[in-house]
PDB file of N, CA and C in Angstrom:
ATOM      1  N   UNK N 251     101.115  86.149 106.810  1.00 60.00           N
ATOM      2  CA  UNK N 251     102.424  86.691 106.552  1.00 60.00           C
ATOM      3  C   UNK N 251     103.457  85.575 106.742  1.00 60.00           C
ATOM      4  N   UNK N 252     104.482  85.633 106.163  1.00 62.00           N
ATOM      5  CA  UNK N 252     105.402  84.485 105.883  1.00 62.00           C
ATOM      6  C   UNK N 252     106.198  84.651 107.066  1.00 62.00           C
ATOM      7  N   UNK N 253     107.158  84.018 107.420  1.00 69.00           N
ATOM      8  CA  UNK N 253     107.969  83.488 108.741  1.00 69.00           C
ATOM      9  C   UNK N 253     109.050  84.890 108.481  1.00 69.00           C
ATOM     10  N   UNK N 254     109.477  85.290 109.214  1.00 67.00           N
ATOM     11  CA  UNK N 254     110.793  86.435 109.050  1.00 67.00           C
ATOM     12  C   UNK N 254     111.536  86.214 110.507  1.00 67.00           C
ATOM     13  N   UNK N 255     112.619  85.867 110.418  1.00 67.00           N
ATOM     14  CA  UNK N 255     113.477  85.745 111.705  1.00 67.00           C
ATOM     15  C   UNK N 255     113.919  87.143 112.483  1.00 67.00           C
ATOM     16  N   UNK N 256     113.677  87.358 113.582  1.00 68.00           N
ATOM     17  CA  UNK N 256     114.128  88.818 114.331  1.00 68.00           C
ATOM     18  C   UNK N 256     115.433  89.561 113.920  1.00 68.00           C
ATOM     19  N   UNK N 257     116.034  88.514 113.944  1.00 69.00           N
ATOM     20  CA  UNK N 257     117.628  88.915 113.425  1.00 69.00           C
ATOM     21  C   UNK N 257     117.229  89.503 111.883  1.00 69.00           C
ATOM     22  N   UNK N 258     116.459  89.407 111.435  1.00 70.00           N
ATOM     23  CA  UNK N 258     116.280  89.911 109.774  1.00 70.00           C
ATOM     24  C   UNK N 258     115.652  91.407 109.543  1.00 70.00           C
ATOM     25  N   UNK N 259     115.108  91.866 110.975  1.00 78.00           N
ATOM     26  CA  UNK N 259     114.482  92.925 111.124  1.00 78.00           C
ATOM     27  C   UNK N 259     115.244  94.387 111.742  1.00 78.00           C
ATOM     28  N   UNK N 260     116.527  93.929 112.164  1.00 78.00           N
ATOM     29  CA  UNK N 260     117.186  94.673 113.385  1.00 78.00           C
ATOM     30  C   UNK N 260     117.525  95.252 112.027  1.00 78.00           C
ATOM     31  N   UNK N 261     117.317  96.962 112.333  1.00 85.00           N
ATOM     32  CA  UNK N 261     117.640  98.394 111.857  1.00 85.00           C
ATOM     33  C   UNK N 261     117.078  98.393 110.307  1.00 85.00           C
ATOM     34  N   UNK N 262     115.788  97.572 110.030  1.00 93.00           N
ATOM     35  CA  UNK N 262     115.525  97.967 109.183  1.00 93.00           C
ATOM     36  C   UNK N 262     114.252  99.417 108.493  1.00 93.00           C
ATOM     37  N   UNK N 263     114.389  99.574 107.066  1.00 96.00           N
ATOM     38  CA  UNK N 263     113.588 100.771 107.267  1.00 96.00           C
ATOM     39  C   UNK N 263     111.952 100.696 107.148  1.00 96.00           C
ATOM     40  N   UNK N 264     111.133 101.442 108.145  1.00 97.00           N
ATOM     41  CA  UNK N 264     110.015 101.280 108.166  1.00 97.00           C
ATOM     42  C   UNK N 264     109.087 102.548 107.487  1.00 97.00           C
ATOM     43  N   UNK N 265     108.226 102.074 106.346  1.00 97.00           N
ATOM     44  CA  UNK N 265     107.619 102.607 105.726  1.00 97.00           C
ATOM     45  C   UNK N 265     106.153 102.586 105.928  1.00 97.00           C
ATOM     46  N   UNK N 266     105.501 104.205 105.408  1.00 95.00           N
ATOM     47  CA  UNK N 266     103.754 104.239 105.013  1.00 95.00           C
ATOM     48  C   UNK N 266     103.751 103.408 103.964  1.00 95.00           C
ATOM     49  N   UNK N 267     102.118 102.938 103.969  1.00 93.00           N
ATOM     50  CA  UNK N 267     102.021 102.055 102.911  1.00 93.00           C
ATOM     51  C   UNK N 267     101.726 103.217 101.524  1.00 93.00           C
ATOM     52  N   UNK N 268     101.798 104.909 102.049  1.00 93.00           N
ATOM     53  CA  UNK N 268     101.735 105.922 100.784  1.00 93.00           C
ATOM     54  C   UNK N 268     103.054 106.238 100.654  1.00 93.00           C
ATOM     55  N   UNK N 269     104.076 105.395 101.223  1.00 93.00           N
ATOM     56  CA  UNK N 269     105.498 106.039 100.595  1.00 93.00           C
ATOM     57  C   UNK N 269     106.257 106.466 101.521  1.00 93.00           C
ATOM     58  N   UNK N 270     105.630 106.977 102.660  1.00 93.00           N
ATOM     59  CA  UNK N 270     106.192 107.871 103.771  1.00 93.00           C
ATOM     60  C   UNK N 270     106.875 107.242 104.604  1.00 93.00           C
ATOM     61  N   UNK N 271     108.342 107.232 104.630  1.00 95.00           N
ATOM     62  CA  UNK N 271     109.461 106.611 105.523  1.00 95.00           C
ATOM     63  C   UNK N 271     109.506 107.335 106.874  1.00 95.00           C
ATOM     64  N   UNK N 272     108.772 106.400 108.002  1.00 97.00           N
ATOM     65  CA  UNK N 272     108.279 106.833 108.912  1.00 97.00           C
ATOM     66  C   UNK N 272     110.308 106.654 109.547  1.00 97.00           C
ATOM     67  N   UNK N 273     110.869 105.680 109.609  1.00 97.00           N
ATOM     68  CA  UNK N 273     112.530 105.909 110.143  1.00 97.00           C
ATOM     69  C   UNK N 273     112.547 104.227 110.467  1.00 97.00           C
ATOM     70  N   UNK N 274     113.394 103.847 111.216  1.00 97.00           N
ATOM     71  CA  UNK N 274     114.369 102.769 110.940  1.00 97.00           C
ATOM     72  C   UNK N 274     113.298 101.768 112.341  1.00 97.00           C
ATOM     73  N   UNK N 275     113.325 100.545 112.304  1.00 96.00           N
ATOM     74  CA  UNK N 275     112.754  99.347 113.625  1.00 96.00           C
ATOM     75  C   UNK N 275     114.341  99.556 114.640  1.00 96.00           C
ATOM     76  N   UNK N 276     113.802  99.873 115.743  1.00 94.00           N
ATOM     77  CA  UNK N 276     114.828 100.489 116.335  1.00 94.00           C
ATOM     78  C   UNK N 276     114.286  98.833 117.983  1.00 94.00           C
ATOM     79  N   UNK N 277     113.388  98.622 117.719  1.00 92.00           N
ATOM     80  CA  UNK N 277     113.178  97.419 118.844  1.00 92.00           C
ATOM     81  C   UNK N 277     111.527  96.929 118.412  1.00 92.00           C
ATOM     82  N   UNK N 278     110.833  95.258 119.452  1.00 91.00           N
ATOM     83  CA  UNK N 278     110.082  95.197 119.163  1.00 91.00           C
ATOM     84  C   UNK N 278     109.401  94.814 120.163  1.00 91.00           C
ATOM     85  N   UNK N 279     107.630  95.211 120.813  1.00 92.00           N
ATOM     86  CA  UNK N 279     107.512  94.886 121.893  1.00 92.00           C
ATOM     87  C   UNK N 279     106.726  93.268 121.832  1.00 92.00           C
ATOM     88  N   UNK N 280     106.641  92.604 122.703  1.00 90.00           N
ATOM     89  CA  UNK N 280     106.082  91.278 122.333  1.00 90.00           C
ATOM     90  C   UNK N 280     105.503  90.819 123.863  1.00 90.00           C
ATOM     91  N   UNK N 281     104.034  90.300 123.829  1.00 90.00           N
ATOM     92  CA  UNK N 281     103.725  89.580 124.847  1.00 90.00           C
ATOM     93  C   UNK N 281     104.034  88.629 125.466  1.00 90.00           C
ATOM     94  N   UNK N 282     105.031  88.632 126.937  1.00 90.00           N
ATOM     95  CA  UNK N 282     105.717  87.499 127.254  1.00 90.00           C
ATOM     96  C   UNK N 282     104.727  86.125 126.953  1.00 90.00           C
ATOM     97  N   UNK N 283     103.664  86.463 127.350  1.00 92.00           N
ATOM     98  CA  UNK N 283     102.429  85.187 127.895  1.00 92.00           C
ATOM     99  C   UNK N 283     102.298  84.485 126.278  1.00 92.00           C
ATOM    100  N   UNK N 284     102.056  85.156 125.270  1.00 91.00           N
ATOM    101  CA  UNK N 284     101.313  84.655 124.423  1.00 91.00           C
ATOM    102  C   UNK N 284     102.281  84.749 123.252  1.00 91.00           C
ATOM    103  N   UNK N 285     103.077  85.688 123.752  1.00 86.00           N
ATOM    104  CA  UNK N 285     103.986  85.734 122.121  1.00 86.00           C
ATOM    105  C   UNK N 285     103.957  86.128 121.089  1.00 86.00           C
ATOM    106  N   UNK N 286     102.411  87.026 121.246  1.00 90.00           N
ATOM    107  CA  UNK N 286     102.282  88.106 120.426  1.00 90.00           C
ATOM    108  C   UNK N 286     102.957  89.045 120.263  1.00 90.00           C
ATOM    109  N   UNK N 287     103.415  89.344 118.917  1.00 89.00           N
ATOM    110  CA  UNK N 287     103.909  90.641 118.907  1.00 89.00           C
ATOM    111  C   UNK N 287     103.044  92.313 118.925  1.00 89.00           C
ATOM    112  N   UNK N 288     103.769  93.200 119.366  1.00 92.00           N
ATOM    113  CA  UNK N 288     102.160  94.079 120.121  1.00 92.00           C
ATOM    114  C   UNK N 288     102.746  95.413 119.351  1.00 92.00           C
ATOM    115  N   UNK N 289     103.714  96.190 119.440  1.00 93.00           N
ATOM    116  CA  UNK N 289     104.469  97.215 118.741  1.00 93.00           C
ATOM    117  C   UNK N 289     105.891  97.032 118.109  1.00 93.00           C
ATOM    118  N   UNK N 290     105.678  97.910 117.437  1.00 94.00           N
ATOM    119  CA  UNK N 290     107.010  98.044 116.559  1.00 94.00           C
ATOM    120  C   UNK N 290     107.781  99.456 117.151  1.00 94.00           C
ATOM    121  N   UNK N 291     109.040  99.528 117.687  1.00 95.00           N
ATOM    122  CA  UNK N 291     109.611 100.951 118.160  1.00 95.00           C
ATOM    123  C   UNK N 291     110.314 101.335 117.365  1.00 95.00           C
ATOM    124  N   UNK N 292     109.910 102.759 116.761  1.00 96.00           N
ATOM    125  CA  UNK N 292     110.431 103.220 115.664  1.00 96.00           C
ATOM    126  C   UNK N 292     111.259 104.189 115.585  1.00 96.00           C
ATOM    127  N   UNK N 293     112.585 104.450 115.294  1.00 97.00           N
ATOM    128  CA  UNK N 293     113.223 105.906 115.619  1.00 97.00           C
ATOM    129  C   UNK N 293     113.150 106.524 114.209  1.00 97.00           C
ATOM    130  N   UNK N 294     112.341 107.891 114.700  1.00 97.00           N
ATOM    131  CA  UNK N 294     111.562 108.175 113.216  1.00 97.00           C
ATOM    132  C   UNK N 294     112.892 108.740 112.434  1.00 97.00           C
ATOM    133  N   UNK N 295     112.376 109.369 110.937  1.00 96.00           N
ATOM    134  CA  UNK N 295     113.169 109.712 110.325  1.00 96.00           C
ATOM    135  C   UNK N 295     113.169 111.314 110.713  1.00 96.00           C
ATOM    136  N   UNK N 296     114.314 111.728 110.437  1.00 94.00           N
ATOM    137  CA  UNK N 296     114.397 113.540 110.958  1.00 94.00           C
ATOM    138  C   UNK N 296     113.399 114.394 110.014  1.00 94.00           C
ATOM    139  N   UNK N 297     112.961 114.058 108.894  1.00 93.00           N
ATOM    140  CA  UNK N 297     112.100 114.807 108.108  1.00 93.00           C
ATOM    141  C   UNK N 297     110.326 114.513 108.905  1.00 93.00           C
ATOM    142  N   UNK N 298     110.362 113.645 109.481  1.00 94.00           N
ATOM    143  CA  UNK N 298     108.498 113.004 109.600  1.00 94.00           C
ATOM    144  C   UNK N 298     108.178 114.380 110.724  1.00 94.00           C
ATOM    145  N   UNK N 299     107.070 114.653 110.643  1.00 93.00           N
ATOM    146  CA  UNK N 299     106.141 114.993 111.620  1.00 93.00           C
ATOM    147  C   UNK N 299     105.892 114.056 112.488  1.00 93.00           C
ATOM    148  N   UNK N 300     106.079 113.989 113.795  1.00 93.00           N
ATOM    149  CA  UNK N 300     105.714 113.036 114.213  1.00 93.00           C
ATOM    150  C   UNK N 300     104.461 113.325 115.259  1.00 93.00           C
ATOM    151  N   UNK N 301     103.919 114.003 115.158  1.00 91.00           N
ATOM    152  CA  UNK N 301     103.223 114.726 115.952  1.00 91.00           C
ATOM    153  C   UNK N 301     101.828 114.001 115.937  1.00 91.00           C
ATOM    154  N   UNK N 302     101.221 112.822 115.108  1.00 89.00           N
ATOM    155  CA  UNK N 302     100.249 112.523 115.274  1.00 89.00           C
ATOM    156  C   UNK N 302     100.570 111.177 115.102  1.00 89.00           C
ATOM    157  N   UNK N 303     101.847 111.149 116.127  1.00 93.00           N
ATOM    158  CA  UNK N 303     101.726 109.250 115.911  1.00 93.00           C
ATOM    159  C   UNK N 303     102.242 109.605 117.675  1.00 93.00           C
ATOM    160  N   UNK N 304     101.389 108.004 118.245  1.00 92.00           N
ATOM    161  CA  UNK N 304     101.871 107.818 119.490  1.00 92.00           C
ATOM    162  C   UNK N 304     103.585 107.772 119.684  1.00 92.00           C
ATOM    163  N   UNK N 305     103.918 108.379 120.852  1.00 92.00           N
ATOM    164  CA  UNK N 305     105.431 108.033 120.792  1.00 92.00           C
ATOM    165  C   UNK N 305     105.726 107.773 122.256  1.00 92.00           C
ATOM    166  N   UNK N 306     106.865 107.356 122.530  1.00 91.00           N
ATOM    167  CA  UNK N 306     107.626 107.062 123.885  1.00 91.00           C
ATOM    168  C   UNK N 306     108.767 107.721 123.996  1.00 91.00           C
ATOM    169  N   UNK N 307     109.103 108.800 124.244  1.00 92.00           N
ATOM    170  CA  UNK N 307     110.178 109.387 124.576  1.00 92.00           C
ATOM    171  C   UNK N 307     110.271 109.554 122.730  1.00 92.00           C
ATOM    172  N   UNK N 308     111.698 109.827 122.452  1.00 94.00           N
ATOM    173  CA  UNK N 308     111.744 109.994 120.918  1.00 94.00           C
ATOM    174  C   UNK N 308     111.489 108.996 120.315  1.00 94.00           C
ATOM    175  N   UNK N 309     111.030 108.259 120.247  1.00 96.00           N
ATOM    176  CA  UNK N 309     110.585 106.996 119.908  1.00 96.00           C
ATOM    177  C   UNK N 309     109.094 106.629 119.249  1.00 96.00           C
ATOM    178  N   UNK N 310     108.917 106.522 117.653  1.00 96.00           N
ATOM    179  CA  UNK N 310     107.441 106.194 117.322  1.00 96.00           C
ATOM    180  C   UNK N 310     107.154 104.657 117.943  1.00 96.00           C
ATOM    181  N   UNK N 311     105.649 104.416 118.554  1.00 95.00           N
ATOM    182  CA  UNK N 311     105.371 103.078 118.800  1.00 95.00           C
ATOM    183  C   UNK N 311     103.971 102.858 117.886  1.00 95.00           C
ATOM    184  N   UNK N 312     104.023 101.863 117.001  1.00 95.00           N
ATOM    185  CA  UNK N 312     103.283 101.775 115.943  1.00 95.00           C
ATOM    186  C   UNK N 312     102.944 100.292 116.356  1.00 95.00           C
ATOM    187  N   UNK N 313     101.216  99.806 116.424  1.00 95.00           N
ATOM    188  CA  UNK N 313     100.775  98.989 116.537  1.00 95.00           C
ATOM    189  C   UNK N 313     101.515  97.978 115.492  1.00 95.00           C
ATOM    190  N   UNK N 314     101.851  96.416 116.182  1.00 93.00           N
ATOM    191  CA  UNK N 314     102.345  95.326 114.799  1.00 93.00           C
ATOM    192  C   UNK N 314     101.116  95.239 114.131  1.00 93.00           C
ATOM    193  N   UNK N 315      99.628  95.344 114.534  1.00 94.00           N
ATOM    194  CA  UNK N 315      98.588  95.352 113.698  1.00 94.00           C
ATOM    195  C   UNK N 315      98.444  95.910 112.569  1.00 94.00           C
ATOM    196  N   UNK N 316      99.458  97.343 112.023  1.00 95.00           N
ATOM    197  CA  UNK N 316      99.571  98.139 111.318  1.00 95.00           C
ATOM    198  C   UNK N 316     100.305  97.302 110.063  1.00 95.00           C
ATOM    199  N   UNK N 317     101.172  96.737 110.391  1.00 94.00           N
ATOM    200  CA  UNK N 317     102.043  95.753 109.457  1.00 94.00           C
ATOM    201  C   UNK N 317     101.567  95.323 108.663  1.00 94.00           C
ATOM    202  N   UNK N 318     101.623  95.618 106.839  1.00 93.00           N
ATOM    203  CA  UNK N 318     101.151  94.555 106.284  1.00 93.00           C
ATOM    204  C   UNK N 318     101.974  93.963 105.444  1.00 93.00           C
ATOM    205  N   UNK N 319     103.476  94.640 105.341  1.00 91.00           N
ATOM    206  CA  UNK N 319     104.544  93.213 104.527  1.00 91.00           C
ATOM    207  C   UNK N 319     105.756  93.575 105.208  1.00 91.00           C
ATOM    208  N   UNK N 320     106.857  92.617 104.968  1.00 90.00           N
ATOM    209  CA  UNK N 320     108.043  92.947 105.585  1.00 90.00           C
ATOM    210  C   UNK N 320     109.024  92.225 104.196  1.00 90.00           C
ATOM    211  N   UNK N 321     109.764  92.894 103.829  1.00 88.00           N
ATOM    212  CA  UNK N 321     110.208  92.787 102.527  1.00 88.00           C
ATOM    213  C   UNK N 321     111.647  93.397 102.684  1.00 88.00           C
ATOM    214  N   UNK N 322     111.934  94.408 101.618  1.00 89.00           N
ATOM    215  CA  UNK N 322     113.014  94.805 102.067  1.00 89.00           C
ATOM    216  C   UNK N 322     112.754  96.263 102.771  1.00 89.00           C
ATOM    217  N   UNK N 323     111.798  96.338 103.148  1.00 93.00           N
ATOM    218  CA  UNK N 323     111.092  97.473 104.112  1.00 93.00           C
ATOM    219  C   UNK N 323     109.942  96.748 104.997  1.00 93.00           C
ATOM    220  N   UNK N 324     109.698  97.133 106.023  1.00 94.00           N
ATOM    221  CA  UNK N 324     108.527  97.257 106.820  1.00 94.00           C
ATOM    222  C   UNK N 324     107.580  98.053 106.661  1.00 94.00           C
ATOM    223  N   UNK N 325     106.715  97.568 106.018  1.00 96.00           N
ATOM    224  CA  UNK N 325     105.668  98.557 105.374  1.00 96.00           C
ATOM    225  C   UNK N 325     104.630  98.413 106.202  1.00 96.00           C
ATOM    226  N   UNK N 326     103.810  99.382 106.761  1.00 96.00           N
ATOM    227  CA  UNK N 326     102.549  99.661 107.384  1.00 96.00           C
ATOM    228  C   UNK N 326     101.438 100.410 106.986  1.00 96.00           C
ATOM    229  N   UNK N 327     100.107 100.337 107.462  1.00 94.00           N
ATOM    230  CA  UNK N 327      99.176 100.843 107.462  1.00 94.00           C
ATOM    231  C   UNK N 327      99.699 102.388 107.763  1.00 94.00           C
ATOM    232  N   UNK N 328      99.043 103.202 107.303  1.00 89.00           N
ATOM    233  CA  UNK N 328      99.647 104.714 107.846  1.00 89.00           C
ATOM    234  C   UNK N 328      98.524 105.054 108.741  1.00 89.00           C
ATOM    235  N   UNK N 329      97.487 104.665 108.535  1.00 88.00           N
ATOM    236  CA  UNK N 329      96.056 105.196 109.304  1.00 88.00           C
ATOM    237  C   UNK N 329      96.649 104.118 110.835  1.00 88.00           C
ATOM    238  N   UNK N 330      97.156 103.117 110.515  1.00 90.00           N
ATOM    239  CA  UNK N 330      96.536 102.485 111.710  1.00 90.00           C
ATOM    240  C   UNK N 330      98.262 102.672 112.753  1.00 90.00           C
ATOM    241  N   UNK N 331      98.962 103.063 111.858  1.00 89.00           N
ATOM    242  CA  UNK N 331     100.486 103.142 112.571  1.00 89.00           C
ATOM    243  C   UNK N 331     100.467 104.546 113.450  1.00 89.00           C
ATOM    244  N   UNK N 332      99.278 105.411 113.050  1.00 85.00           N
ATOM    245  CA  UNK N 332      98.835 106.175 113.811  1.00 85.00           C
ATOM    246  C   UNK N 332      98.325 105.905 115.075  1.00 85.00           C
ATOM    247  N   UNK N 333      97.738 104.801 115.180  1.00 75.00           N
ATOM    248  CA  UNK N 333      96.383 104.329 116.119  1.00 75.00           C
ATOM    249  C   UNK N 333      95.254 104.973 116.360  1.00 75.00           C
ATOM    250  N   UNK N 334      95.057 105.489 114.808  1.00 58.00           N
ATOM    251  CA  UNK N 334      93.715 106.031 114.805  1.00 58.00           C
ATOM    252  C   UNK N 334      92.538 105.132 113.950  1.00 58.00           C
ATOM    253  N   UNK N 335      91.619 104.964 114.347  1.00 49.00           N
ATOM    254  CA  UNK N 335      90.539 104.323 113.552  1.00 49.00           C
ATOM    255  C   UNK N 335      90.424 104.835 112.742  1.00 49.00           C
ATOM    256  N   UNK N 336      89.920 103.943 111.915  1.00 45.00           N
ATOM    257  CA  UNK N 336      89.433 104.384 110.501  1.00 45.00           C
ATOM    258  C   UNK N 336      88.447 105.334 110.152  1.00 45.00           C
ATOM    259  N   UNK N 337      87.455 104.843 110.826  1.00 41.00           N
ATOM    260  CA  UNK N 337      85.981 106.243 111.067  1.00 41.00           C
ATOM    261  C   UNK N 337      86.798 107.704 111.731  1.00 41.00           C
ATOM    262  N   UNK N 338      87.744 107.607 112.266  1.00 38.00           N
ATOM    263  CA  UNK N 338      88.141 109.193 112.412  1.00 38.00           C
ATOM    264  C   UNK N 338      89.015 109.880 111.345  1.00 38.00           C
ATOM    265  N   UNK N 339      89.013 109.163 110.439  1.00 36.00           N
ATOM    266  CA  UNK N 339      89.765 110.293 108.841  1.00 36.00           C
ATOM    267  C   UNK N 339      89.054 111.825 109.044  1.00 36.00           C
TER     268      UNK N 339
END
C-alpha cells in the first residue's frame, strides 16, 4: 500500500469492500513499540447494524488488517472488519 500521511485520514469515510459505509475514521490505534498500526476507530454510520462488529463504547474497532485501499474512502475487508475468520461464513 502506498504512503498516506495521518493528517490525510482524519474524518474520512470508511467503507465495505460490498459498498457498505460502515461511518467516518474517527481515530487510529498504533503500536507504540513497533509502529504498527493495529485498529481503525470507527464512528459508525446511523443506518449500519452494528451488532456483529467488535465495538468500544459507540465506537466500531476494525482490525487495520481489514484495510485494503485508502483512496478517497477507506475501504475494508467486510469479513475481516468484522474479526471474523473466514472459515466461519
Amino acid at each position: 500500500m502506498a504512503k498516506v500521511f495521518a493528517k490525510n485520514l482524519s474524518n474520512k469515510q470508511v467503507m465495505a469492500t460490498d459498498g457498505t459505509e460502515l461511518g467516518i475514521l474517527n481515530n487510529i490505534v498504533m503500536d507504540g513499540k513497533t509502529g504498527e498500526l493495529e485498529d481503525l476507530i470507527v464512528k459508525p454510520d446511523i443506518g449500519l447494524d452494528t451488532s456483529k462488529y467488535q465495538k468500544d463504547g459507540q465506537y466500531l474497532i476494525v482490525p487495520f488488517e481489514a484495510v485494503s485501499a485508502i483512496k478517497d474512502y477507506i475501504v475494508v475487508d467486510k469479513v475481516l472488519a468484522k474479526g471474523l475468520p473466514y472459515d466461519r461464513l
